[in-house]
mmCIF file with all atom_site columns, C-alpha atoms in Angstrom:
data_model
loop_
_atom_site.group_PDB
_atom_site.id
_atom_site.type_symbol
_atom_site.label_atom_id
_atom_site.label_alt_id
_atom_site.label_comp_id
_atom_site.label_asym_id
_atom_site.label_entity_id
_atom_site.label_seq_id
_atom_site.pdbx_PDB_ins_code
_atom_site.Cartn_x
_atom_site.Cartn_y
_atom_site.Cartn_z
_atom_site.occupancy
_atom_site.B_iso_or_equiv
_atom_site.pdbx_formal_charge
_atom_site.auth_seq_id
_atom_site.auth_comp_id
_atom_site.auth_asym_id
_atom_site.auth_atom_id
_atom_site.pdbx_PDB_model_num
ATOM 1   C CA . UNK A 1 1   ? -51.682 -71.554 54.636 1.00 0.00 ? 16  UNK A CA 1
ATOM 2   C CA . UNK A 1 2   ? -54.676 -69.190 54.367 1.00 0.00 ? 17  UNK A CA 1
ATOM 3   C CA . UNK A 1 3   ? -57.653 -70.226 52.122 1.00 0.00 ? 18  UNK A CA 1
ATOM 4   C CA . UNK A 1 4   ? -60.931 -68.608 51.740 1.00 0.00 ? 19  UNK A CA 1
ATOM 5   C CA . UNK A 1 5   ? -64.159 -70.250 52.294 1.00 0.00 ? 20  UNK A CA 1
ATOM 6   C CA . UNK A 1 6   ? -67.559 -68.731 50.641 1.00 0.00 ? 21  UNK A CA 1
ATOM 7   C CA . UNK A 1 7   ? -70.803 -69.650 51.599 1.00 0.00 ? 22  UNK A CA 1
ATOM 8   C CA . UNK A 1 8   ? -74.555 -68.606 51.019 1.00 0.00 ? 23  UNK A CA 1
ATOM 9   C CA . UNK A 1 9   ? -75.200 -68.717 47.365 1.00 0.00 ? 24  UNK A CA 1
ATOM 10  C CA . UNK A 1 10  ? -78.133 -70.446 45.945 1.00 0.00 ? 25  UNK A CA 1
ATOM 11  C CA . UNK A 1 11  ? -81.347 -69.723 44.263 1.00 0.00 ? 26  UNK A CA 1
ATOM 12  C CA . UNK A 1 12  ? -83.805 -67.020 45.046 1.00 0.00 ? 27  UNK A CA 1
ATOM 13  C CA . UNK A 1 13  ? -86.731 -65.049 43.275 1.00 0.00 ? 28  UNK A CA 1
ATOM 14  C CA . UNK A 1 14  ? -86.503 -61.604 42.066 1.00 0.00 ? 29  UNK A CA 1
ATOM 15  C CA . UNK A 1 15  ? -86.758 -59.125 44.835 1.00 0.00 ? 30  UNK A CA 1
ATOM 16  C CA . UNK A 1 16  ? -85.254 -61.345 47.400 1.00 0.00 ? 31  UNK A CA 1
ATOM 17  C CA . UNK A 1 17  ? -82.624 -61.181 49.541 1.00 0.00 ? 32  UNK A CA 1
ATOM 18  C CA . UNK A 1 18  ? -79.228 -62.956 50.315 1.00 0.00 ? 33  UNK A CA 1
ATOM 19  C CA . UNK A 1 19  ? -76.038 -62.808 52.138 1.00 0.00 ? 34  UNK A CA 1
ATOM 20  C CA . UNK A 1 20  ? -72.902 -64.300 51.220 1.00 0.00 ? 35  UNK A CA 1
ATOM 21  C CA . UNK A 1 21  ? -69.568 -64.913 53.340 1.00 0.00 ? 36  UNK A CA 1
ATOM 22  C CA . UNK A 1 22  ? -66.481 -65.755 52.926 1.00 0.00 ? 37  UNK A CA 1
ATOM 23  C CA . UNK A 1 23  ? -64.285 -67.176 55.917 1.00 0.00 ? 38  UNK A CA 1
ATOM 24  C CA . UNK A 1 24  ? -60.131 -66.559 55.764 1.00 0.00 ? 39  UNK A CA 1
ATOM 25  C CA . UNK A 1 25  ? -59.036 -69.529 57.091 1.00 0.00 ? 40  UNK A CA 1
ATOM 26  C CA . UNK A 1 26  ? -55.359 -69.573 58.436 1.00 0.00 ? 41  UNK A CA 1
ATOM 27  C CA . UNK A 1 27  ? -55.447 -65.515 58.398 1.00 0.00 ? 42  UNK A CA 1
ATOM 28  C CA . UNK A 1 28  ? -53.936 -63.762 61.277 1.00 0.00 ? 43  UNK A CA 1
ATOM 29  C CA . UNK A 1 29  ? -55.891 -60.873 62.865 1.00 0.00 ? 44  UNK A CA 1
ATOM 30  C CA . UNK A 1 30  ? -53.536 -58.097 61.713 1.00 0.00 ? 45  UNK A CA 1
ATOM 31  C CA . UNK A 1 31  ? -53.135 -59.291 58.168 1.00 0.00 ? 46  UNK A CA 1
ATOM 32  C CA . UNK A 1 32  ? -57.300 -59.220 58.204 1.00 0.00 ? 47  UNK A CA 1
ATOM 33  C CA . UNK A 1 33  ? -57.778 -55.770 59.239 1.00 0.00 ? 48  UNK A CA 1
ATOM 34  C CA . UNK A 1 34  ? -55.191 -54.796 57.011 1.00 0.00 ? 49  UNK A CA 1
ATOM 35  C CA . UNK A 1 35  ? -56.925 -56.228 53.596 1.00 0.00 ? 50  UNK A CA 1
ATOM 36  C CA . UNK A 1 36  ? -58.927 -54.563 51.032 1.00 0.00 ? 51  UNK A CA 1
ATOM 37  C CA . UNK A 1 37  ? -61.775 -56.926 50.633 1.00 0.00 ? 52  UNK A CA 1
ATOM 38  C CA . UNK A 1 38  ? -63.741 -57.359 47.678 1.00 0.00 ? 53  UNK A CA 1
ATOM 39  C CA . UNK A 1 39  ? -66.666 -58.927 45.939 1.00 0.00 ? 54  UNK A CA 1
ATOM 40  C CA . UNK A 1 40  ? -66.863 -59.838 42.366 1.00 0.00 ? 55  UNK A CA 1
ATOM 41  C CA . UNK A 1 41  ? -68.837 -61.655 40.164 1.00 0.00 ? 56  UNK A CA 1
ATOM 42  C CA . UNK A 1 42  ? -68.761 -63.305 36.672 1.00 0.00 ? 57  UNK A CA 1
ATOM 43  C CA . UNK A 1 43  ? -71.659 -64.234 34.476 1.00 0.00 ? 58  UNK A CA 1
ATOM 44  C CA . UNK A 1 44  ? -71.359 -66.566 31.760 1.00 0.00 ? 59  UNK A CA 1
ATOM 45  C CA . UNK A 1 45  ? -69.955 -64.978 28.608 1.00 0.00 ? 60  UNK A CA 1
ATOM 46  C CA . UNK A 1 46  ? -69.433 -62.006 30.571 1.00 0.00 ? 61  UNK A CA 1
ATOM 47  C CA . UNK A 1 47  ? -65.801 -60.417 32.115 1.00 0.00 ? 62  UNK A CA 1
ATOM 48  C CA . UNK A 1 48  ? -65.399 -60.179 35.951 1.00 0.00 ? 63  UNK A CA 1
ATOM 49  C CA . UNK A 1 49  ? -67.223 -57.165 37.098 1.00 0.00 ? 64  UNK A CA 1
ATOM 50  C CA . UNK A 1 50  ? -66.233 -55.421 40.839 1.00 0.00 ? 65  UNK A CA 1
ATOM 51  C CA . UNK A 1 51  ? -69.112 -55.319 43.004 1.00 0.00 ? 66  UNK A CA 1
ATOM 52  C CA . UNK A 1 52  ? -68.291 -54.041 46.364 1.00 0.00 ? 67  UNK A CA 1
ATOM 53  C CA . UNK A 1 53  ? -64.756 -53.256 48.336 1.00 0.00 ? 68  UNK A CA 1
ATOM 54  C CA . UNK A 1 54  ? -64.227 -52.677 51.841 1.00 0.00 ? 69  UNK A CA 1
ATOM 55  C CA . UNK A 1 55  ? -61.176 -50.526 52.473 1.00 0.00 ? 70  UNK A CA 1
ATOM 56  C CA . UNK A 1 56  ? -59.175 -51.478 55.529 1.00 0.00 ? 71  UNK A CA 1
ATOM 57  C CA . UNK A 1 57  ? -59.878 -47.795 56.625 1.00 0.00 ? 72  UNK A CA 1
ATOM 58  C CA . UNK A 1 58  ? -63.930 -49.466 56.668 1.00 0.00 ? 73  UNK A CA 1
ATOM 59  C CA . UNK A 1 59  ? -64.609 -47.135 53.081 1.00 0.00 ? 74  UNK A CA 1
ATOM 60  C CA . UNK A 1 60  ? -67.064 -49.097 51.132 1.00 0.00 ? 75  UNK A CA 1
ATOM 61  C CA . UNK A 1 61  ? -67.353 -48.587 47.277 1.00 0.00 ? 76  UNK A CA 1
ATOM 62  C CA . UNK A 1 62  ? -70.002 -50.398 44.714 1.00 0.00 ? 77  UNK A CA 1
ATOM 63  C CA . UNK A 1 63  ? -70.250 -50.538 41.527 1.00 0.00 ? 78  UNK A CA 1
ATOM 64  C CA . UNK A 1 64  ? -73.636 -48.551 40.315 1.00 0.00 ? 79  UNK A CA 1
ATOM 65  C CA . UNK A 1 65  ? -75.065 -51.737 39.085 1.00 0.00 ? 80  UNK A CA 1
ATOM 66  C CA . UNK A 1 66  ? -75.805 -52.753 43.098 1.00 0.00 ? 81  UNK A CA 1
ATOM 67  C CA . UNK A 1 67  ? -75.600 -49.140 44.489 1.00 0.00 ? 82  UNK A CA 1
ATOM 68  C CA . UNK A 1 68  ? -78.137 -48.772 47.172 1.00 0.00 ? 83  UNK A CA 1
ATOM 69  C CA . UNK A 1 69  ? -78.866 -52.512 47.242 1.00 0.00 ? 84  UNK A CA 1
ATOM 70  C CA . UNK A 1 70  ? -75.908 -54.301 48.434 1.00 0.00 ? 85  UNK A CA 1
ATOM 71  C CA . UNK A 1 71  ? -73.544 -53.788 51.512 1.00 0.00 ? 86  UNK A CA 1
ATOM 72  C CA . UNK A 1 72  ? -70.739 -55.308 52.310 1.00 0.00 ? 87  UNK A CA 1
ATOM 73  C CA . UNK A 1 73  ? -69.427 -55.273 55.802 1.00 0.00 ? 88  UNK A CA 1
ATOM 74  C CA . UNK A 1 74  ? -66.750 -57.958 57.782 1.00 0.00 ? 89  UNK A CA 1
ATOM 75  C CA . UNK A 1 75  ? -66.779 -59.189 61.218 1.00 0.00 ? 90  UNK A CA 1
ATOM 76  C CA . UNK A 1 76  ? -62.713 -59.093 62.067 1.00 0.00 ? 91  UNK A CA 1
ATOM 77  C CA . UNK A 1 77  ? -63.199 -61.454 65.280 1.00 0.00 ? 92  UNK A CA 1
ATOM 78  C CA . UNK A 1 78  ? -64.812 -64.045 62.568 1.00 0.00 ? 93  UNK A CA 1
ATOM 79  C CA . UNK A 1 79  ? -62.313 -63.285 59.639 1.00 0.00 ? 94  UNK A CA 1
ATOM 80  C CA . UNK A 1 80  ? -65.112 -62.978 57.627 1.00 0.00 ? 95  UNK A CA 1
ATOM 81  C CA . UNK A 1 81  ? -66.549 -60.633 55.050 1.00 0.00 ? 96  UNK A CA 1
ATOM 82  C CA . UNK A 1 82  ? -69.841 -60.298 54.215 1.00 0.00 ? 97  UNK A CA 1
ATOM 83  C CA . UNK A 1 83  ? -72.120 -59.710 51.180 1.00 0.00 ? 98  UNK A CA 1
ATOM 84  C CA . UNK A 1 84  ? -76.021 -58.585 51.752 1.00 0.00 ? 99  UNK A CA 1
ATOM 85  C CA . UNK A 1 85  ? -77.815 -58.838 48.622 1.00 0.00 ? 100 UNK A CA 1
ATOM 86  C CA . UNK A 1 86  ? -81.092 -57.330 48.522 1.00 0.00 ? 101 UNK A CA 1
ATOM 87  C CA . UNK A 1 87  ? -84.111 -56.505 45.527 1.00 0.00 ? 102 UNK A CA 1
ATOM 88  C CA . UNK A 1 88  ? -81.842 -59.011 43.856 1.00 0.00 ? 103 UNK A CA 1
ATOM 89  C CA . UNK A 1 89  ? -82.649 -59.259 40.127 1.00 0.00 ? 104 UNK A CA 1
ATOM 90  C CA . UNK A 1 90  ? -81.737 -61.424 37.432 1.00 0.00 ? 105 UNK A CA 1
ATOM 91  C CA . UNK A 1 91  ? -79.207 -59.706 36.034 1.00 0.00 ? 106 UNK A CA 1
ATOM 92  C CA . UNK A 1 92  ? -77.375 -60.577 39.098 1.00 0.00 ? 107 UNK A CA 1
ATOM 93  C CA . UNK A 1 93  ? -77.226 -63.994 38.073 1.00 0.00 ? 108 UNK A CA 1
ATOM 94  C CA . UNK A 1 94  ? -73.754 -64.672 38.624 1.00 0.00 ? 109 UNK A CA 1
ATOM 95  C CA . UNK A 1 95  ? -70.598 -66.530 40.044 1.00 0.00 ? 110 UNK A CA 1
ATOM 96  C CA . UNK A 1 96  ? -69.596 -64.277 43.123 1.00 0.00 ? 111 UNK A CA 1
ATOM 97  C CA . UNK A 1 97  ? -66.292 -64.262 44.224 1.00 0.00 ? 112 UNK A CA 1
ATOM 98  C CA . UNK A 1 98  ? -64.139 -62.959 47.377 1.00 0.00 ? 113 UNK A CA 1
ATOM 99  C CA . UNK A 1 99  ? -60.701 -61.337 47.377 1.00 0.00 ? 114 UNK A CA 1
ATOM 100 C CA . UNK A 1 100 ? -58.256 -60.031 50.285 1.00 0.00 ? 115 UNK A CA 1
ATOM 101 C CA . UNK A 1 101 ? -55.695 -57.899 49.637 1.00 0.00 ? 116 UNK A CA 1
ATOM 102 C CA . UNK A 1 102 ? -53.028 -57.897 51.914 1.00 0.00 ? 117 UNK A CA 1
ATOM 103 C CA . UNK A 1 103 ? -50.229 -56.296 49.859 1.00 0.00 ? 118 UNK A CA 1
ATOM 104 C CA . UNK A 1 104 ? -49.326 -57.262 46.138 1.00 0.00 ? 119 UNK A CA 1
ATOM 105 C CA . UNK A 1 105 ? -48.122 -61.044 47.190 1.00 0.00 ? 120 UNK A CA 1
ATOM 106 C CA . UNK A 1 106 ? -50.277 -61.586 49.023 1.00 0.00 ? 121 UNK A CA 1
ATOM 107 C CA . UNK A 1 107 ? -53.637 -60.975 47.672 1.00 0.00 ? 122 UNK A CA 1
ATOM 108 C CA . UNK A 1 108 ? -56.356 -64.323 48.596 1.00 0.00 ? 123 UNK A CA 1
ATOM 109 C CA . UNK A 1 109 ? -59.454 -65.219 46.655 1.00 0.00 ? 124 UNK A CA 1
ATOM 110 C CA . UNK A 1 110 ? -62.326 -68.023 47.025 1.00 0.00 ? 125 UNK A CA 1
ATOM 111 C CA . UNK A 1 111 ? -63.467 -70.754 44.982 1.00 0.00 ? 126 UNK A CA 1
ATOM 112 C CA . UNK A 1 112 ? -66.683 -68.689 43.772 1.00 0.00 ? 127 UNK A CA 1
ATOM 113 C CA . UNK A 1 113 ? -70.343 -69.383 44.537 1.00 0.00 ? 128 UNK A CA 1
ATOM 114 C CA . UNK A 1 114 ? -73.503 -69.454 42.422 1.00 0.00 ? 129 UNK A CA 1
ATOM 115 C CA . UNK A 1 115 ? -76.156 -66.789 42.612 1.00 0.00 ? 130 UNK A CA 1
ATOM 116 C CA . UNK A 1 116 ? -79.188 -67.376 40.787 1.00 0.00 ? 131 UNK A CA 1
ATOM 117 C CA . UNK A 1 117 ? -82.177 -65.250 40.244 1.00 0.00 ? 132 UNK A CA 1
ATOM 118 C CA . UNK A 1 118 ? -84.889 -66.776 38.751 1.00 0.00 ? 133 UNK A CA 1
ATOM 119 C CA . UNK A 1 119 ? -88.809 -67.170 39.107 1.00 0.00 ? 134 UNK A CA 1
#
C-alpha cells in the first residue's frame, strides 16, 4: 500500500524561504524513478494550479508564477521529492500538494500542507 507523506509547510514572511517533501511510503525503487512527480497548490476560492513537475527523464517544468524561484528535485534512495521555495510571496499562500505518476492507475497524491505567507 503506498501513501505519500508531506512535510515542511508552515508560516514564513515574505521573501523567505521553504522546502517541502513528500515521502512515498510503500513505493518500490523502480516504480519511483519511473513517476512524473508534481507539485500543486490550491488557494481558497481558487482552482488547483501546477507548480512544478519532475519528469522521470529528471526534466523540470514550472509554472511562470514560481519560474526562477522554486526547484523541485527528488532524492530516489529517500523516495522523496522535494519542493524549495524561495522570495516566497503572499500570493503563494496556498495548500501544496504532491502527486506521482506511475502510469494512469496508478497515479499517488498527499494529504496537502499549508503554506502561509504573511508579515
Amino acid at each position: 500500500q503506498v501513501h505519500l507523506v508531506e512535510s515542511g509547510g508552515g508560516l514564513v514572511q515574505p521573501g523567505g524561504s521553504l522546502t517541502l517533501s513528500c515521502r512515498a511510503h510503500g513505493m518500490i525503487l523502480s516504480v519511483f524513478t519511473s513517476s512524473t512527480m508534481e507539485w500543486s497548490r490550491q488557494a481558497p476560492g481558487q482552482e488547483r494550479e501546477l507548480v512544478a513537475s519532475l519528469s522521470n527523464r529528471g526534466v523540470t517544468t514550472y509554472a511562470d508564477s514560481v519560474k526562477g524561484r522554486f526547484s523541485v528535485s527528488k532524492d530516489n534512495t529517500k523516495r522523496t521529492i522535494f519542493l524549495q521555495m524561495n522570495s516566497l510571496e503572499p500570493q503563494d499562500t496556498a495548500i501544496y500538494y504532491c502527486t506521482m505518476r506511475y502510469d494512469s492507475s496508478r497515479v499517488y497524491r498527499g494529504q496537502g500542507t499549508q503554506v502561509t505567507v504573511s508579515s
